[in-house]
PDB file of C-alpha atoms in Angstrom:
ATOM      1  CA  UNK I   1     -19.273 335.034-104.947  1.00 54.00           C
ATOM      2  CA  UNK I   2     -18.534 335.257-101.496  1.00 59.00           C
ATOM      3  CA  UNK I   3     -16.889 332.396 -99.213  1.00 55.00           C
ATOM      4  CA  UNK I   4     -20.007 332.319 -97.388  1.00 56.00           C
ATOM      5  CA  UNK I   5     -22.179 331.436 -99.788  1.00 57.00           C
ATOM      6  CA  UNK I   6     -19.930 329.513-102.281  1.00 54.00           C
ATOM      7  CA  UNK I   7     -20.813 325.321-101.920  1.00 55.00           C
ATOM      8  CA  UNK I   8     -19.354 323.403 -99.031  1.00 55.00           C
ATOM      9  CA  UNK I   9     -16.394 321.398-100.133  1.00 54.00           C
ATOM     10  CA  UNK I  10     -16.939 317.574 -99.800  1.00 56.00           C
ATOM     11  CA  UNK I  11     -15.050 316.682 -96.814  1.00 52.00           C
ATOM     12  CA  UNK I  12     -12.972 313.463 -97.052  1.00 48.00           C
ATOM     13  CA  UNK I  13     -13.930 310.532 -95.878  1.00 48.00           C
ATOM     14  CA  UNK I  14     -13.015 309.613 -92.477  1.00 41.00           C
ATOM     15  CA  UNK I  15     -11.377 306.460 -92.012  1.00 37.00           C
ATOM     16  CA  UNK I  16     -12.331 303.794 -89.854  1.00 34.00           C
ATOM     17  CA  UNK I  17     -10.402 303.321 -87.578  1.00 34.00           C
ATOM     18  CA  UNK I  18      -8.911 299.612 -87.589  1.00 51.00           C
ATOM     19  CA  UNK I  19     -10.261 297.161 -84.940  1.00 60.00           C
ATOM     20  CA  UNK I  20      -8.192 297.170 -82.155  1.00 74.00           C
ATOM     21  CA  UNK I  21      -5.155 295.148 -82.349  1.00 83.00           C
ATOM     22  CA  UNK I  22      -4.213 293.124 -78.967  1.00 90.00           C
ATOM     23  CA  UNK I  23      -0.984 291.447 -80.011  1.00 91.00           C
ATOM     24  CA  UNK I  24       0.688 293.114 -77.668  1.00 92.00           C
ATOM     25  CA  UNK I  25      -2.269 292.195 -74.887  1.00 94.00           C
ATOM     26  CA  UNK I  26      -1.388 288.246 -75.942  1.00 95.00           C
ATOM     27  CA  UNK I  27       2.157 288.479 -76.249  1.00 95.00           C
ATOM     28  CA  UNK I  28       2.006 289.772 -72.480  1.00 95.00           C
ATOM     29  CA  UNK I  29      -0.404 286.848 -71.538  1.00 96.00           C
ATOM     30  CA  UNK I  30       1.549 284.229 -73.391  1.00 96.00           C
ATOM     31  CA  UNK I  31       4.983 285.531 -71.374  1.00 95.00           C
ATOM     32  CA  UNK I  32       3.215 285.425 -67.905  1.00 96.00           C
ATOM     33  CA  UNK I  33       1.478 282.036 -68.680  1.00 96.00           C
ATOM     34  CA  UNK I  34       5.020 280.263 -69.788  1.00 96.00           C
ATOM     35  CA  UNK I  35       6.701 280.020 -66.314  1.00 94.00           C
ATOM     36  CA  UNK I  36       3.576 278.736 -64.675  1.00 96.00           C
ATOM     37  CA  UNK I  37       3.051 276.176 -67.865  1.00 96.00           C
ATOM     38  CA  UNK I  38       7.001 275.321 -67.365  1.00 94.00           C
ATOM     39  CA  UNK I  39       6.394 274.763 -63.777  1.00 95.00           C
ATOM     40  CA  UNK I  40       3.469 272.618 -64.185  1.00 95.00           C
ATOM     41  CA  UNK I  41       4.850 270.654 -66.974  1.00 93.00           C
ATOM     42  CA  UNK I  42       8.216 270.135 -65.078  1.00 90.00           C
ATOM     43  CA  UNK I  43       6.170 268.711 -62.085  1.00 91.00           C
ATOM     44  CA  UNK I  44       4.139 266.653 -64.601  1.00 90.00           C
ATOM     45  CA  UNK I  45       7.581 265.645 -65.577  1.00 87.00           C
ATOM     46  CA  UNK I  46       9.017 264.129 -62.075  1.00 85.00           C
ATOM     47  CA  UNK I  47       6.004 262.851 -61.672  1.00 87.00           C
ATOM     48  CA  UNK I  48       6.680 260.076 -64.608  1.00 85.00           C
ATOM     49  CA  UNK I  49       8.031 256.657 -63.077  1.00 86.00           C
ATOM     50  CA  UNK I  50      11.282 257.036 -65.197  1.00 85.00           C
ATOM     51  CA  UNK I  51      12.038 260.369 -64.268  1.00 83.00           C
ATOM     52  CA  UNK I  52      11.157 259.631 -60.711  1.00 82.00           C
ATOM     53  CA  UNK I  53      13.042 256.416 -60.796  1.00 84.00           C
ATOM     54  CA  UNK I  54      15.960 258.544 -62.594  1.00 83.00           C
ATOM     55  CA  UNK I  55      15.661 260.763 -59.627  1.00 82.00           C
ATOM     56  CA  UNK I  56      15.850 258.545 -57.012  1.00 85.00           C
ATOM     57  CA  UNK I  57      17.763 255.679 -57.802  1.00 86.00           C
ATOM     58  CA  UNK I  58      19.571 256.689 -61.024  1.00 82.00           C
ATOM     59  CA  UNK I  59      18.195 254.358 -63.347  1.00 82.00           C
ATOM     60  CA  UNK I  60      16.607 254.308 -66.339  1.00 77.00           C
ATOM     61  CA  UNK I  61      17.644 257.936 -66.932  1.00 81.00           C
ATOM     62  CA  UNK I  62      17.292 259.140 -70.370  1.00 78.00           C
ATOM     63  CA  UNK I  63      18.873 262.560 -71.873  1.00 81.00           C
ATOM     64  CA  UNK I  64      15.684 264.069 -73.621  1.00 81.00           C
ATOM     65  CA  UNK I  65      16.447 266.692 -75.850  1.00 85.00           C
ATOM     66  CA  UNK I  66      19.291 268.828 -75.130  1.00 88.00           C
ATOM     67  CA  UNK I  67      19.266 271.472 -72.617  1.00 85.00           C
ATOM     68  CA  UNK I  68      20.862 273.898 -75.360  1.00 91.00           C
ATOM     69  CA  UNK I  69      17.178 273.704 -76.847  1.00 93.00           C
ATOM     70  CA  UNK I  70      15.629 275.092 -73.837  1.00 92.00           C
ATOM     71  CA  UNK I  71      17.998 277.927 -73.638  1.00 93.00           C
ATOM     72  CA  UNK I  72      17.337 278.861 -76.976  1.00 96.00           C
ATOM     73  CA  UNK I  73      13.794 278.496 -77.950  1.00 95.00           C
ATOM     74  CA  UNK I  74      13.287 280.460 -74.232  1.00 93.00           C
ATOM     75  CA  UNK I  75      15.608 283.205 -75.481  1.00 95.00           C
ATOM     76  CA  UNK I  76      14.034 283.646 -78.879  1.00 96.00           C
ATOM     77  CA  UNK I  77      10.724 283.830 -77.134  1.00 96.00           C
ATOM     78  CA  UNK I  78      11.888 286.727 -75.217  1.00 96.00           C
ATOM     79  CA  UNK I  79      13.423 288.366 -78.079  1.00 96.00           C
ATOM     80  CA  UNK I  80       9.951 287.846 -79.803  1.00 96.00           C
ATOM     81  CA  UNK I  81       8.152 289.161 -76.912  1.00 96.00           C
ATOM     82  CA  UNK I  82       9.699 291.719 -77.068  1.00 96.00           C
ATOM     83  CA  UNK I  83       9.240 292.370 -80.631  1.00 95.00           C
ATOM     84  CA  UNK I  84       5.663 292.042 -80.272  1.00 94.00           C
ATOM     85  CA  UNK I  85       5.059 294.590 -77.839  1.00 94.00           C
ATOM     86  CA  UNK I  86       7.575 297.490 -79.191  1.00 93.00           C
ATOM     87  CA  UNK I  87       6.653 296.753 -83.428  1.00 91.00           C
ATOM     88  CA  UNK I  88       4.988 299.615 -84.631  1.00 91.00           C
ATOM     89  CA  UNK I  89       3.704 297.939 -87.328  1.00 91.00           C
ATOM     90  CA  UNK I  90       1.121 295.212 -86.993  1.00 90.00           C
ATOM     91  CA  UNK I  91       1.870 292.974 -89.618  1.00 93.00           C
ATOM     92  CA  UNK I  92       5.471 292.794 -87.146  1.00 93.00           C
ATOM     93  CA  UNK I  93       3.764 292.383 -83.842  1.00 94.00           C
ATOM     94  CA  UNK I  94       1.256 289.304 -85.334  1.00 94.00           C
ATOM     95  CA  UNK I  95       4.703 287.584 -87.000  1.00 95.00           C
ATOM     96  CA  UNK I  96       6.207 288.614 -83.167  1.00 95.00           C
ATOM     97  CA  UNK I  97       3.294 286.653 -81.396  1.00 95.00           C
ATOM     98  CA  UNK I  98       3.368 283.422 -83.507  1.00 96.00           C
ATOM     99  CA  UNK I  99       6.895 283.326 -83.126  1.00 96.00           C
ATOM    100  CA  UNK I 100       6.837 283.498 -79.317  1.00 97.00           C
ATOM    101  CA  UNK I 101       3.986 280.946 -78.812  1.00 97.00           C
ATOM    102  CA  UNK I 102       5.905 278.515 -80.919  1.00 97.00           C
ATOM    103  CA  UNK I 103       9.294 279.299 -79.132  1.00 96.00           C
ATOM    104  CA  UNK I 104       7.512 278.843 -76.096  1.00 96.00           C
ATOM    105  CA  UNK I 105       5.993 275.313 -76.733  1.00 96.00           C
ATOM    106  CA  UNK I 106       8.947 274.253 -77.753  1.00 95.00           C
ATOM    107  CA  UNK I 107      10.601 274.791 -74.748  1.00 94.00           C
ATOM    108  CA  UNK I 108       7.522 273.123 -72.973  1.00 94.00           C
ATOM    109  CA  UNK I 109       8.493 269.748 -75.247  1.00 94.00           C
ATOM    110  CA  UNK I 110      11.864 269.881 -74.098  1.00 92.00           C
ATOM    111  CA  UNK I 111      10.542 269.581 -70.597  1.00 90.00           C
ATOM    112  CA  UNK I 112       8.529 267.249 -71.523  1.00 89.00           C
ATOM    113  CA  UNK I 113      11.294 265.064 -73.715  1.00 88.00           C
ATOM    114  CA  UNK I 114      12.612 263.810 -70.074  1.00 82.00           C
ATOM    115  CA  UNK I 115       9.514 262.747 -68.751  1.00 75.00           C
TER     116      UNK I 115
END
């Protein structure tokens, strides 16, 4: 039998490829969105009558939740953000994402903790 002539070998099944993933797209989104969100929530913030009355005469001032909160759940958003968009795997990058959204609103509560 000759290899011309002998039966074509099944070919393999391609694979699908997966539906695209955009964690990284929303990771980016969700970074570029928080310091306009912080903004607007820290003017939403002086705009209160205690905070402005904290501002501008001192009274009724109330701590809010600690400033070491902030600084945290901001970091461990960046570290996440950065997760999510360098992960290889995708399973990584969607854990990356949630944890970055949720660092990120808690910082926005902390903001909004002194209002």
């Amino acid at each position: 039998m000759n290899a011309s002539t002998s039966a074509a070998v099944p070919a393999s099944p391609v694979q699908s490829a997966s539906p695209t993933d955009r964690t990284r797209r929303w990771a980016a989104v969700a970074a570029l969105l928080f310091v306009p969100a912080a903004v607007a929530t820290g003017v939403l913030t002086l705009a209160s009558e205690r905070a402005g009355r904290c501002l501008t005469y001192g009274e009724r001032c109330s701590p809010g939740l600690p400033g070491w909160l902030f600084e945290w759940s901001a970091g461990v958003g960046a570290v996440a953000f950065l997760v999510a968009v360098a992960a290889p795997a995708v399973r990584v990058r969607r854990a990356a994402l949630s944890a970055q959204v949720l660092a990120e609103v808690t910082a926005l509560l902390v903001i909004l903790s002194h209002a």
